[in-house]
Coordinates of C-alpha atoms in Angstrom, one line a residue:
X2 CA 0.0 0.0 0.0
X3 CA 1.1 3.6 -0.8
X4 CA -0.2 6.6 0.8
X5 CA 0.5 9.8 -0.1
X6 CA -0.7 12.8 2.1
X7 CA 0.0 16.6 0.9
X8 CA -0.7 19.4 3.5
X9 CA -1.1 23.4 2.9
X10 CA -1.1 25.7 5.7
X11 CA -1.5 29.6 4.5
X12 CA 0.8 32.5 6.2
X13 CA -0.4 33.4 9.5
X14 CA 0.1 36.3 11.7
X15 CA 3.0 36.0 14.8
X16 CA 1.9 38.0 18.2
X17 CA 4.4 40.9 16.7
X18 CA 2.2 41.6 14.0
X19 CA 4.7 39.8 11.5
X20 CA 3.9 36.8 9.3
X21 CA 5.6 33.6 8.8
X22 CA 5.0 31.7 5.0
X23 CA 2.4 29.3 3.7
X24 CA 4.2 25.9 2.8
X25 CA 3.1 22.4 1.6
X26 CA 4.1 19.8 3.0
X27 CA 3.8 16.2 1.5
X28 CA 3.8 13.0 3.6
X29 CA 4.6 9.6 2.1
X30 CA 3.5 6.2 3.3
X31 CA 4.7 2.4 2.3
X32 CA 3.1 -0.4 3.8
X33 CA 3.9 -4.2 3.5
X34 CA 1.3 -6.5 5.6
X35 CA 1.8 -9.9 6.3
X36 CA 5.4 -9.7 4.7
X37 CA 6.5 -13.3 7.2
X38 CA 3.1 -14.9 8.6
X39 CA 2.0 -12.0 10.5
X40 CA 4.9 -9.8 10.2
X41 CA 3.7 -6.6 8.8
X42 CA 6.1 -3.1 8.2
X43 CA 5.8 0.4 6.9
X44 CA 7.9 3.4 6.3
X45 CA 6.7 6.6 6.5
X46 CA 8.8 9.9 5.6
X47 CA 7.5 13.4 6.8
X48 CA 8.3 16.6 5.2
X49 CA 9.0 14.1 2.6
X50 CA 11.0 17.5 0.4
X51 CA 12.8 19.0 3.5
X52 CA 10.4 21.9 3.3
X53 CA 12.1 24.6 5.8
X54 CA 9.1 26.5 7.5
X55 CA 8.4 27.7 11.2
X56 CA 5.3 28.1 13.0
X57 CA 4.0 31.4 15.1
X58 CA 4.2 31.0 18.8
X59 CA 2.4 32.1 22.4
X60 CA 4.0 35.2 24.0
X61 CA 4.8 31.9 26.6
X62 CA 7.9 32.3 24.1
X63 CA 10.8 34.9 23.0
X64 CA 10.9 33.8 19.7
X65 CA 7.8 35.1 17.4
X66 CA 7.6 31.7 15.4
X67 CA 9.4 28.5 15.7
X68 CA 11.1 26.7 13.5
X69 CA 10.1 23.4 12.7
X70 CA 11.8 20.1 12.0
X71 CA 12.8 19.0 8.3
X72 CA 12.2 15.4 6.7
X73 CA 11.9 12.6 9.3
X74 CA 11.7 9.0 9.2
X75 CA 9.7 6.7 10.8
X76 CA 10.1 2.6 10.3
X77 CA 7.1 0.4 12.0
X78 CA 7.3 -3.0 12.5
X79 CA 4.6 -5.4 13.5
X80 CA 3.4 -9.0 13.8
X81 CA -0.5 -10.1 14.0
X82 CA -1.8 -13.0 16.0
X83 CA -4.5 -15.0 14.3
X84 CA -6.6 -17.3 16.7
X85 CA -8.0 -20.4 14.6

């Protein structure tokens, strides 16, 4: 299975009155069930483009927006029981 997933978030306002960017981002799924018996595994890369972007903050904060991570990596492995 492949699952694609493609995200937009517009510009938004910081508590300064400044502005950080719209991006897209694009997530990407692969899935492999039942790969050994019951042994199932997917991959799943966010920010699958490195898209560099931030996101506004509380005034909990010194910073006016945050940046936010680039592409990451997540590996899931599994096995499923079957009772008879």
């Amino acid at each position: 299975m492949v699952a694609p997933e493609v995200l937009f978030t517009s510009s938004r306002k910081t508590l300064s009155g400044g502005a950080v960017d719209s991006f897209v981002l694009t997530n990407l799924t692969l899935r492999a069930q039942r790969v050994l018996g019951g042994l199932g595994a997917s991959v799943t890369a966010y920010n699958l483009f490195d898209v560099r972007y931030a996101d506004p903050v509380s005034a909990a904060f010194r910073q006016d927006a945050i940046r936010q991570d680039g592409r990451t990596v997540w590996l899931d492995v599994d096995y499923r029981f079957e009772l008879p």
